[in-house]
Short mmCIF file of C-alpha atoms and ligand atoms in Angstrom, two decimals:
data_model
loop_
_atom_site.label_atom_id
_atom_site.label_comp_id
_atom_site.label_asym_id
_atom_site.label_seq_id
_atom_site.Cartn_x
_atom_site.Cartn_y
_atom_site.Cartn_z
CA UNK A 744 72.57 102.69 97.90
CA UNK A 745 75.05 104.37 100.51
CA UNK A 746 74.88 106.98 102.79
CA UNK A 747 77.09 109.40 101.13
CA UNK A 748 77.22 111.36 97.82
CA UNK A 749 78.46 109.64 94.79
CA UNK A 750 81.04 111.23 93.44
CA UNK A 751 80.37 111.35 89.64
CA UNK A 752 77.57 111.13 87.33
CA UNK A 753 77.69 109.42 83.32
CA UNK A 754 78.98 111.40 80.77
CA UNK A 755 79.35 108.69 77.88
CA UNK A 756 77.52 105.28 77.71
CA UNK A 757 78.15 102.17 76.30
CA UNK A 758 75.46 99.90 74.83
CA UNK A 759 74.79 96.55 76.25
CA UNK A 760 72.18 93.60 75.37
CA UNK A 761 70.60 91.12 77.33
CA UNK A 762 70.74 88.24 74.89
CA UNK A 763 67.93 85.57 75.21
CA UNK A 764 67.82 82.46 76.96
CA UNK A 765 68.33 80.20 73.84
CA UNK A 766 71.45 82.36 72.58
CA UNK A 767 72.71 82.11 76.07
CA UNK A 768 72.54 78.44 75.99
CA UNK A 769 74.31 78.66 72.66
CA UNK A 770 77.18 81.18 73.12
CA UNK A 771 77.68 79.52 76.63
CA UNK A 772 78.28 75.40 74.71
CA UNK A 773 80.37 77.15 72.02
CA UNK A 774 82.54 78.71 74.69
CA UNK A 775 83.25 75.27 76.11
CA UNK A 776 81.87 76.88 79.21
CA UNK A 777 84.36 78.69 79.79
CA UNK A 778 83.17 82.13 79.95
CA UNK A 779 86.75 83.26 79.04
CA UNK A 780 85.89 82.35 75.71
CA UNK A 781 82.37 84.49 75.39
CA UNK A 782 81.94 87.47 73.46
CA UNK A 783 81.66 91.02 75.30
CA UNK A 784 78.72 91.39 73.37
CA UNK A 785 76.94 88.17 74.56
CA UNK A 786 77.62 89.76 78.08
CA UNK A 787 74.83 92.21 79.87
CA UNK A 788 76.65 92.36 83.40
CA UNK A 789 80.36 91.42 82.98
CA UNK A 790 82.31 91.45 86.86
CA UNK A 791 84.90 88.76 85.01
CA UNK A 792 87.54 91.06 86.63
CA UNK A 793 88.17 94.86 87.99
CA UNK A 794 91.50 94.63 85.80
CA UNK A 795 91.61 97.24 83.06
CA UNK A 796 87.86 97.44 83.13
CA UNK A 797 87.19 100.44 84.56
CA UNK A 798 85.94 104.07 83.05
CA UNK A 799 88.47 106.83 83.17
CA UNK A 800 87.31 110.13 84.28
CA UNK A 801 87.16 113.42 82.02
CA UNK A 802 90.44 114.52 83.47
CA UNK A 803 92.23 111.13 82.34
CA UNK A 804 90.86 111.60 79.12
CA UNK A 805 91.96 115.26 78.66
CA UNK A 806 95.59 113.97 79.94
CA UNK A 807 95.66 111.46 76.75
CA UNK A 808 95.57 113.89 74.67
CA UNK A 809 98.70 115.41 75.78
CA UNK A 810 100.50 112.22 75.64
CA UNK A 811 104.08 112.73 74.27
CA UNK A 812 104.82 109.99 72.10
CA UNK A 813 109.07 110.64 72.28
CA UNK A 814 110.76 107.04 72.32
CA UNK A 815 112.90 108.45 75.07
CA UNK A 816 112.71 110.92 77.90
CA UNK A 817 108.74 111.48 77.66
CA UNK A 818 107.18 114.72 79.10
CA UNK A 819 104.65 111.63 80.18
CA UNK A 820 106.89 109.48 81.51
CA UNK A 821 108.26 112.55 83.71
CA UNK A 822 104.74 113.00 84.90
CA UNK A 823 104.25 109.33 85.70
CA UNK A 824 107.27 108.81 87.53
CA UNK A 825 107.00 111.77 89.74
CA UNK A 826 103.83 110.62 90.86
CA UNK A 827 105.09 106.88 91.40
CA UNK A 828 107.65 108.10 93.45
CA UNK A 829 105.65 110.83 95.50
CA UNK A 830 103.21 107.92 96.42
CA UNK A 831 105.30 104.86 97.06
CA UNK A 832 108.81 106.84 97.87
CA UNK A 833 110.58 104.39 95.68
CA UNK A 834 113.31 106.30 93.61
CA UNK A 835 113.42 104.06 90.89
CA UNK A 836 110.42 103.02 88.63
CA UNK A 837 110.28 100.75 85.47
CA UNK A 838 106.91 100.60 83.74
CA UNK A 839 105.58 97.96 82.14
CA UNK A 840 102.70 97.18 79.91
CA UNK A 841 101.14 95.18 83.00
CA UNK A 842 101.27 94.32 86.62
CA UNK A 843 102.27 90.55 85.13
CA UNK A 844 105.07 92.21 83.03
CA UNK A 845 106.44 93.74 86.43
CA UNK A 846 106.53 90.23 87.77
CA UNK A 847 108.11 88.81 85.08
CA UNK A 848 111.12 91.83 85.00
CA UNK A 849 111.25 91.10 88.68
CA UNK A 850 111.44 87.40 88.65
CA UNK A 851 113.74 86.87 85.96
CA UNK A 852 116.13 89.16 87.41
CA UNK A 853 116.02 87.69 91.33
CA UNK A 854 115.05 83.90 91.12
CA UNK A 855 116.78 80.83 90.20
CA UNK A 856 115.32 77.15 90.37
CA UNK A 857 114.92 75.78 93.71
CA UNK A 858 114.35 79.25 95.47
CA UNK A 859 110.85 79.71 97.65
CA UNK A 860 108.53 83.03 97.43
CA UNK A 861 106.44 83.04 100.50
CA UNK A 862 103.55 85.33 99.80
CA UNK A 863 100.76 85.96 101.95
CA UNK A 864 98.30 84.31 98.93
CA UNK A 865 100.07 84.37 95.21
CA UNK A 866 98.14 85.51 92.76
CA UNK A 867 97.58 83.34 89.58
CA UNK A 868 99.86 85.16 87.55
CA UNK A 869 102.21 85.67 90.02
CA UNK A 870 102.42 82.29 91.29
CA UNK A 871 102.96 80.92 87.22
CA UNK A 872 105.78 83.73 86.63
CA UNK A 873 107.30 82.15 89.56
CA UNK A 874 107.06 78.38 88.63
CA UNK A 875 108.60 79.46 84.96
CA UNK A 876 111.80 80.19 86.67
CA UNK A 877 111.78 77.24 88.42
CA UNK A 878 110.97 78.12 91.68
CA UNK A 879 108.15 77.28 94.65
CA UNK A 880 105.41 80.14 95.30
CA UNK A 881 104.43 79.05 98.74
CA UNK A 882 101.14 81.00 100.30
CA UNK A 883 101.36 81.35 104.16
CA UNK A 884 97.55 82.92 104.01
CA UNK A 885 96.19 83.21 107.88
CA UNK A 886 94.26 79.70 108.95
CA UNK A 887 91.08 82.59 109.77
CA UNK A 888 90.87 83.24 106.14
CA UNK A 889 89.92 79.61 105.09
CA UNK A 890 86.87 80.02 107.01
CA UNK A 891 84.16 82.01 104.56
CA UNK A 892 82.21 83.29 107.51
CA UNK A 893 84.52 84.38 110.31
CA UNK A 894 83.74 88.30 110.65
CA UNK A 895 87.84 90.22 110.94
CA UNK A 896 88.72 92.25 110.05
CA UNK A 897 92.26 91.72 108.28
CA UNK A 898 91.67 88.15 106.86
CA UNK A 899 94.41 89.16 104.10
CA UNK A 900 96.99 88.78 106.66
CA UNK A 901 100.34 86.62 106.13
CA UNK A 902 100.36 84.15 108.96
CA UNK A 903 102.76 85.24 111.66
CA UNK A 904 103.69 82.00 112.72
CA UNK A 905 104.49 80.42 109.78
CA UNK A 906 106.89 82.88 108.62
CA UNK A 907 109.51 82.81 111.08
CA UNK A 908 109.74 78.90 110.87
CA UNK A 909 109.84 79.07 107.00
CA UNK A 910 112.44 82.00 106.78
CA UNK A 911 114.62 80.05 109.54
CA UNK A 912 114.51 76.78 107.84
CA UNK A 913 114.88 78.36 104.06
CA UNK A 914 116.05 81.57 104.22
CA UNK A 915 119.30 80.73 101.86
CA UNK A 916 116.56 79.70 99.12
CA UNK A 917 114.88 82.96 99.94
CA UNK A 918 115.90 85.66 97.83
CA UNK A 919 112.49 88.17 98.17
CA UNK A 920 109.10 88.01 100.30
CA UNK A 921 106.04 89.42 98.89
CA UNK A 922 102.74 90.68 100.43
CA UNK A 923 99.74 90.99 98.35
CA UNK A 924 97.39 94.00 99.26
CA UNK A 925 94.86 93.73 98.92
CA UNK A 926 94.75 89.76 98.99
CA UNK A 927 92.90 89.06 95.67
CA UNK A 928 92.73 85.02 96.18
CA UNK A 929 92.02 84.92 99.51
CA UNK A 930 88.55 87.22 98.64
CA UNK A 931 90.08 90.71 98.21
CA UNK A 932 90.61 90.12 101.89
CA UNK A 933 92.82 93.27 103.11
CA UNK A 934 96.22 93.64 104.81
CA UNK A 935 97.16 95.56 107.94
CA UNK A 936 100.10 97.61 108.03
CA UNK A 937 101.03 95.81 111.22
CA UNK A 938 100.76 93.09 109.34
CA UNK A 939 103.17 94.49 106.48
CA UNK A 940 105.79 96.10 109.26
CA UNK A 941 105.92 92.60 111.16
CA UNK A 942 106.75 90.68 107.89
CA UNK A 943 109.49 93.44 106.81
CA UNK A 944 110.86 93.28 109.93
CA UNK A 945 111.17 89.00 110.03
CA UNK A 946 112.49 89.55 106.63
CA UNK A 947 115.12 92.22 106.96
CA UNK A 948 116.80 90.10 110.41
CA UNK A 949 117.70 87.81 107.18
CA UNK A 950 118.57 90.47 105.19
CA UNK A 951 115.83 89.23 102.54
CA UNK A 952 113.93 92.04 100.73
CA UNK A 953 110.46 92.20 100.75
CA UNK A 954 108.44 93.42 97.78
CA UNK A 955 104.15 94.15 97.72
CA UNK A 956 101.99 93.02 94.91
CA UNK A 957 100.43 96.29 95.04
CA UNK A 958 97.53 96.17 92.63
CA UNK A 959 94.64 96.98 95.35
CA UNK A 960 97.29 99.14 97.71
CA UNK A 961 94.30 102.40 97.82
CA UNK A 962 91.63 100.07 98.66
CA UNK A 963 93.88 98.30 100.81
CA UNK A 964 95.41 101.61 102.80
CA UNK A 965 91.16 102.67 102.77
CA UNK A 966 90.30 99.28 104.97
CA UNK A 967 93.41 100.38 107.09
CA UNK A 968 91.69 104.02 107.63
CA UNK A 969 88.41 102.15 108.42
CA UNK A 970 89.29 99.33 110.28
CA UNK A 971 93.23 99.38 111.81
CA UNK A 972 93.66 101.56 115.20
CA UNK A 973 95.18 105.25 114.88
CA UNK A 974 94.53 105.58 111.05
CA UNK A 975 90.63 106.86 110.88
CA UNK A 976 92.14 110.54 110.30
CA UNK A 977 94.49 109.90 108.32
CA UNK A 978 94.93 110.85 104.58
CA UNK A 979 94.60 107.67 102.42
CA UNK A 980 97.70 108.77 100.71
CA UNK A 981 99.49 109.35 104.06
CA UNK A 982 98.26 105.38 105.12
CA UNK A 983 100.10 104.17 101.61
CA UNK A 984 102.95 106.07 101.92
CA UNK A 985 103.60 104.38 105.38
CA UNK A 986 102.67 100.84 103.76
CA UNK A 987 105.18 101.70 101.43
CA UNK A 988 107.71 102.72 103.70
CA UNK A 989 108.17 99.11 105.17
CA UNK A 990 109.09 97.46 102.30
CA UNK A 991 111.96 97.52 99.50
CA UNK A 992 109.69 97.52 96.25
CA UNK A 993 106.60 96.68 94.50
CA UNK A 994 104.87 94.78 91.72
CA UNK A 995 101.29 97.09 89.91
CA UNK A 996 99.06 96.71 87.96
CA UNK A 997 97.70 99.92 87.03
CA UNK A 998 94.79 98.65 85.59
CA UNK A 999 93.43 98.37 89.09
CA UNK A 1000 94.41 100.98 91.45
CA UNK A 1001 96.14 103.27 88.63
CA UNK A 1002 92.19 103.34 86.81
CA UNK A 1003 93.42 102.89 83.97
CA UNK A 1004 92.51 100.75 81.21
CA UNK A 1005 96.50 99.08 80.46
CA UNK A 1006 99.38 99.42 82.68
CA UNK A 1007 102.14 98.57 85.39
CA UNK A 1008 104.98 99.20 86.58
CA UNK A 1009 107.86 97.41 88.56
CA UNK A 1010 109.53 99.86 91.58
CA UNK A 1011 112.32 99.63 94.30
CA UNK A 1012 114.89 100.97 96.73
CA UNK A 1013 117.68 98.89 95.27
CA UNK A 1014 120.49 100.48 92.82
CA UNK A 1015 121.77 97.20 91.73
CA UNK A 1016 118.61 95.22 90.96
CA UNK A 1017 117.22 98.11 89.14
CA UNK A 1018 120.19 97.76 87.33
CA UNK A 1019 119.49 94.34 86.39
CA UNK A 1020 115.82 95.13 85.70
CA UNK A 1021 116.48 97.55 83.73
CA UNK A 1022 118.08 95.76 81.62
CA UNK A 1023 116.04 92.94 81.50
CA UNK A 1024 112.98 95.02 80.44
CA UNK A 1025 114.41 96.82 77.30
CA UNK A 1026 114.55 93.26 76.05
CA UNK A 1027 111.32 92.20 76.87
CA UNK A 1028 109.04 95.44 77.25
CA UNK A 1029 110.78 98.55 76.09
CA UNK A 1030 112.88 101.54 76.42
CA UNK A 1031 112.74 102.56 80.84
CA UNK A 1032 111.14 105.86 79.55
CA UNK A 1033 107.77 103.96 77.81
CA UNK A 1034 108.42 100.07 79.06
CA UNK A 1035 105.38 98.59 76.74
CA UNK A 1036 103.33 101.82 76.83
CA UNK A 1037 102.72 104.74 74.79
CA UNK A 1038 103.26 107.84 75.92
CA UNK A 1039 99.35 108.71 76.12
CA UNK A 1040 98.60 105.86 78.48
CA UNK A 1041 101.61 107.29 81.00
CA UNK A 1042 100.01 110.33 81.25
CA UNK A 1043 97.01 108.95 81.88
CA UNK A 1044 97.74 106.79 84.69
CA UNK A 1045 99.72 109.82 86.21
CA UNK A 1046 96.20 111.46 86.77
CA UNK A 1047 94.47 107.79 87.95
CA UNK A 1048 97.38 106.88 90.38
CA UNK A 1049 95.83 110.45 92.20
CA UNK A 1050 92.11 110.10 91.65
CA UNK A 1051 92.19 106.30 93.32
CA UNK A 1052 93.48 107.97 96.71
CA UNK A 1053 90.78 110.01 96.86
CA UNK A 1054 88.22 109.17 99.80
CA UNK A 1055 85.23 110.06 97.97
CA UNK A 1056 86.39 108.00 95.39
CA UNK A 1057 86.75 105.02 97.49
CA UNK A 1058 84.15 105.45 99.85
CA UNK A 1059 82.13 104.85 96.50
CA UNK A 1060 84.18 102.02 95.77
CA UNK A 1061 84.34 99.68 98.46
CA UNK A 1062 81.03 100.91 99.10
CA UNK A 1063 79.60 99.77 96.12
CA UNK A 1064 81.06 95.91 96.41
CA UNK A 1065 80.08 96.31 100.27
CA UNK A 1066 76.48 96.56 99.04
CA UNK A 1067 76.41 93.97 96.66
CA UNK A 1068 77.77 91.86 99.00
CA UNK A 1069 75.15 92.41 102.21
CA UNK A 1070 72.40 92.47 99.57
CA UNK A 1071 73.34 88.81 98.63
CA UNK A 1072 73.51 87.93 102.41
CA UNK A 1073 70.41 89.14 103.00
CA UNK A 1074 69.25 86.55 100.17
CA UNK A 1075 70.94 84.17 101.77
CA UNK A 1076 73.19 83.39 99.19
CA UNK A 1077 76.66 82.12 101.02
CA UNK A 1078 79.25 85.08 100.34
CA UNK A 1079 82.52 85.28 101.91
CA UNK A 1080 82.64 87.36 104.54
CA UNK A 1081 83.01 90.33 104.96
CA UNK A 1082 82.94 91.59 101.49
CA UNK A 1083 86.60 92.59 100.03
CA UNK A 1084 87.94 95.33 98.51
CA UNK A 1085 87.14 94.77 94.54
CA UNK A 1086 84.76 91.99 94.58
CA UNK A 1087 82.08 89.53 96.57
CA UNK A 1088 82.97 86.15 96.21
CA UNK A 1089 80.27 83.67 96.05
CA UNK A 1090 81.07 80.12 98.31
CA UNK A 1091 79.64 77.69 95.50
CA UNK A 1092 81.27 75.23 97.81
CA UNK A 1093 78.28 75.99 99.87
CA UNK A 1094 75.67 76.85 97.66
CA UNK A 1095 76.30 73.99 95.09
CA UNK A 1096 76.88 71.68 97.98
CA UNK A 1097 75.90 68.75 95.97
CA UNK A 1098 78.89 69.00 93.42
CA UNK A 1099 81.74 67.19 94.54
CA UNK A 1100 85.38 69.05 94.10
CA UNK A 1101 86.45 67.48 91.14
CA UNK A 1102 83.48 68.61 89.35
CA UNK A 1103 84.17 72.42 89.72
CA UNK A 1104 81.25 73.91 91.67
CA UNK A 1105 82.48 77.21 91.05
CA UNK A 1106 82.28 76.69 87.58
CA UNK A 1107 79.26 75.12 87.41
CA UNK A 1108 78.45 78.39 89.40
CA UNK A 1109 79.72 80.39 86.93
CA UNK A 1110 78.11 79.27 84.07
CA UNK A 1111 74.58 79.28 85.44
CA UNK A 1112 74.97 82.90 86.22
CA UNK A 1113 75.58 83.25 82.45
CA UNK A 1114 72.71 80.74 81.54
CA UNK A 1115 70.13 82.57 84.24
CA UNK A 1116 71.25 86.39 83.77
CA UNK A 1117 74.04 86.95 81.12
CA UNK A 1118 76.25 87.83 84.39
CA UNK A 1119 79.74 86.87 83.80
CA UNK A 1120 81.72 86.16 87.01
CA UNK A 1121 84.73 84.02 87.55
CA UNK A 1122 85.92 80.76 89.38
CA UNK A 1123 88.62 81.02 91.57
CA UNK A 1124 88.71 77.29 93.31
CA UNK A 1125 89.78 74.16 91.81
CA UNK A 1126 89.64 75.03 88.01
CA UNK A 1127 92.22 77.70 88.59
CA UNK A 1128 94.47 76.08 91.09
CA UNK A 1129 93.81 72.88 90.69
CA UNK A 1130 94.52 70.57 93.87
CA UNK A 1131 96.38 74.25 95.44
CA UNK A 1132 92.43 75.52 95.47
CA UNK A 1133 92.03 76.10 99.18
CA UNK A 1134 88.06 77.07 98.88
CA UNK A 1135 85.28 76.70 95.74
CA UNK A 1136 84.90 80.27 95.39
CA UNK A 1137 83.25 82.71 92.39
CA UNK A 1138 84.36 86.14 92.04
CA UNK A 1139 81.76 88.97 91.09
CA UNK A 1140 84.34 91.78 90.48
CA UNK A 1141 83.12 94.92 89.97
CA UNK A 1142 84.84 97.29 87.33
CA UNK A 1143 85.78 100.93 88.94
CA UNK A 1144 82.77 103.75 87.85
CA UNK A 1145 81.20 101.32 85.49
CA UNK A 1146 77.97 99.61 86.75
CA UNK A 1147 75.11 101.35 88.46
CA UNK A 1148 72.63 100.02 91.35
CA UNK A 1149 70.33 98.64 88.84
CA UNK A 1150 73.15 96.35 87.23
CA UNK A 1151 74.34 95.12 90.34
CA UNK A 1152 70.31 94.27 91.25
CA UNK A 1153 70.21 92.41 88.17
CA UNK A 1154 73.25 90.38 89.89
CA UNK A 1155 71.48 90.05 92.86
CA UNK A 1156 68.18 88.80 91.60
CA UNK A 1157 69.70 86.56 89.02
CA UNK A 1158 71.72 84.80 91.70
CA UNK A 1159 67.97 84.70 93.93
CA UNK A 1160 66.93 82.14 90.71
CA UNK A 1161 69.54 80.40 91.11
CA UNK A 1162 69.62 79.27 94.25
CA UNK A 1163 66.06 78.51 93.88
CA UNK A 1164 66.84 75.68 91.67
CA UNK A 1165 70.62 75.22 93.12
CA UNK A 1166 69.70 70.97 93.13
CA UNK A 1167 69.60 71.13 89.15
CA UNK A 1168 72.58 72.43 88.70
CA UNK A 1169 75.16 69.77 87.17
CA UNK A 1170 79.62 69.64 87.77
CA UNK A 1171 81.62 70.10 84.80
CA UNK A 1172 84.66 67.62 83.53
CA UNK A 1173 87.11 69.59 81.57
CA UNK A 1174 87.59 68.11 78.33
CA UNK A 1175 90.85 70.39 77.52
CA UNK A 1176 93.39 72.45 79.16
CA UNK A 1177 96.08 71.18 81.30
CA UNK A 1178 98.90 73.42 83.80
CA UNK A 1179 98.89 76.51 85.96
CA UNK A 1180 97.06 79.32 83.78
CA UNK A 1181 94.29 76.13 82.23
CA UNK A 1182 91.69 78.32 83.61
CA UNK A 1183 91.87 80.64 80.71
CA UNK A 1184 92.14 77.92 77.99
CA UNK A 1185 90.11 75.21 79.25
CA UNK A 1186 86.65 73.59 77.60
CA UNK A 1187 84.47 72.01 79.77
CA UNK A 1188 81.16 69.82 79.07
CA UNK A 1189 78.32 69.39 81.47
CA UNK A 1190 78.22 65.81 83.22
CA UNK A 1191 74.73 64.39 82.38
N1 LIG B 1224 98.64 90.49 91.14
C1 LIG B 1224 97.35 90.49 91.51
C2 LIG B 1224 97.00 90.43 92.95
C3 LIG B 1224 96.35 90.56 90.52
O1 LIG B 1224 95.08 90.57 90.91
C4 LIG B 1224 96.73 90.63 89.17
C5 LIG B 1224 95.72 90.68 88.11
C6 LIG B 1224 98.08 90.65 88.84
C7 LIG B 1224 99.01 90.58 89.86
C8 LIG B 1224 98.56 90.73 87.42
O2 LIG B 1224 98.29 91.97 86.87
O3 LIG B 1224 96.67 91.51 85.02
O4 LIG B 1224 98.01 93.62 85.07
O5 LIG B 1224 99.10 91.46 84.57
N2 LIG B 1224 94.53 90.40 88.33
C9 LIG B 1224 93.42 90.44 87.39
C10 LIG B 1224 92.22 89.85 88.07
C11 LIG B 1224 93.70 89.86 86.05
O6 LIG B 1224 91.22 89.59 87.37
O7 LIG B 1224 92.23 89.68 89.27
P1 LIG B 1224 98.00 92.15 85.29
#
């Protein structure tokens, strides 16, 4: 599979079922075909996301157990914020139950209506936190990204140019920037830390903050080692402490890079906005010792923040997607390229050529992976962002230490069958489901 050692072997399993072709045809019309809506049970290979998914190792499970469960002033929390701050050098830290929880604190506490958040790509969650208060996500994504087969590599990249005109034009209506790293919609695609320091440095001449959507920052800072000038000796943690170092605060998920299986946090430079945060979060996620967690799941993430800076760890990592993702090529299935950091995303644009827009490729894309292997991916093109959808795009995403060579075969083959027969395969109209997050609720039926 790779060329180096893999840096941990199974030590509990999990049971999973390949149903048959009639139940998938069944669990996939109840669902509405919206895979969203399927059973984990009904699912043999599930890449629906890399959030939360992943296994935690022996020592995160040892590190549970000594969870202290205080309301306030945890032994855990100590733990957890010590390690927050020795990575990102932010002194203060809120957590929160989630990376969308951090946006929400954030948001809430920064924005009125009418203000702008340029962002290299927004997220999905990120962008509908921002529209709640009334204000305009706007993506400034490079114009090399929208083009699935250019080989660079930073394709995560905010666009240089477009920056400086927006910030002069708007910059009163601007009250923070954010970078995503690594760029989940525009295909896991990473950043550069040239990148990051350029965009601080447009942004602080206005005096406007700039915050990261830090979710994928290790396998972000591991591209950096591989692919950015000066960095290939680095330590990853030394790369992320510099990314850090440009900017005033950050958005996580830990349920990416933290490996664990709940958890966030919202962090920053600023005395006076953590003041308002703070504030803002006992109401909606908890005391600033636990914010929405318990105890256990602190202590937890204190060991996961450590083990996802590891290179062997992420050599494995990226690796692993890196495979899946030349394997497919070699099929001559159309992937973006080159592979990101968490995922392969499939063009369905491409391969489902003969679906117009409007009837959601990447859904139709989706749900034959489900019909042909029990694989359960996700669309990220028109069904989630509607007319915003900038490319018809399915994400495999794999879950950290979960799925072995033989799994991700099964992925490969599956999606051999299917483009096989790619002509069948029939648009969807959705029949329910209507604003921003639809995705998640919407039923679809087949157009005959
Ligand atoms: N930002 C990015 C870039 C994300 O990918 C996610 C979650 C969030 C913010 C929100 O974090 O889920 O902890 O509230 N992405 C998951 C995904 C759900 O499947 O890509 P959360």
């Amino acid at each position: 599979m790779s060329s180096f050692p893999k840096p941990y072997k199974v030590k509990v399993v999990e049971p999973v079922w390949l149903p048959s072709a009639e139940e998938r045809a069944r669990f996939l019309a109840q669902a509405g075909y919206n895979l969203f809506n399927l059973d984990s049970a009904a699912i043999y290979v599930d890449l629906l996301t890399d959030s939360g998914t992943g296994a935690m190792s022996q020592a995160q499970w040892a590190a549970l157990m000594e969870g202290d469960e205080a309301y306030a002033g945890s032994r855990s929390f100590k733990l957890f914020l010590e390690t927050v701050q020795e990575i990102t050098g932010f002194p203060y830290v809120l957590p929160t139950h989630q990376g969308r929880a951090a946006e929400h604190v954030l948001f809430t506490s920064l924005l009125k209506a009418g203000d702008l958040v340029p962002n290299n790509t927004h997220f999905d969650t990120t962008r509908a936190n921002i529209l709640a208060v009334g204000a305009r996500p706007v993506d400034l994504p490079l114009a090399q990204a929208l083009d699935p087969e250019l080989e660079a590599p930073f394709k995560g990249d905010m666009d240089l140019e477009a920056l400086p005109d927006l910030l002069q034009r708007e910059h009163a209506r601007i009250p923070l920037v954010m970078v995503t790293v690594t760029n989940n919609t525009m295909a896991g695609q990473p950043v550069s830390l040239g990148n990051v320091r350029a965009v601080a440095e447009l942004a602080h001449s206005y005096g406007i903050p700039v915050f990261l959507d830090a979710c994928r920052y290790a396998e972000n800072c591991f591209f950096v080692r591989e692919r950015e000038p000066g960095y290939v000796n680095k330590e990853v943690k030394e790369i992320a402490r510099e990314l850090f170092s440009y900017v005033d605060g950050c958005t996580m998920s830990a349920k990416k890079d933290g490996l664990g299986n709940i958890g966030g946090f919202l962090a920053m430079r600023d005395p006076h906005l953590h003041e308002r945060c703070r504030e803002r979060l006992i109401l909606v996620e908890g005391f600033p010792t636990y914010g929405g967690l318990a105890g256990r799941d602190l202590a937890a993430l204190a060991v996961g923040f450590r083990e996802a800076l590891d290179l062997n760890y992420l050599r494995d990592r990226v690796g692993q997607v890196r495979w899946l993702g030349e394997k497919l090529n070699q099929a001559g299935i159309p992937v973006y390229w080159p592979p990101g950091g968490h995922a392969v995303y499939v063009n369905a644009g491409r391969l489902l050529s003969h679906i117009p827009r409007d009837q959601f490729p990447g859904q139709a894309l989706v749900c034959a992976l489900y019909l042909e292997g029990a694989v359960r991916a996700v669309e990220v093109g028109s069904a989630m962002f509607g007319s915003a959808a900038r490319m018809e795009l399915v994400r495999l995403a794999l879950p950290r230490r979960v799925y072995t060579q033989e799994h991700l075969q099964h992925v490969v083959d599956t999606l051999v069958r299917i483009k096989e027969t790619s002509g069948q395969i029939r648009g969807l109209r959705i029949v329910e489901g209507e604003g921003p997050l639809r995705h998640f609720l919407a039923r679809f039926e087949p157009i005959v």
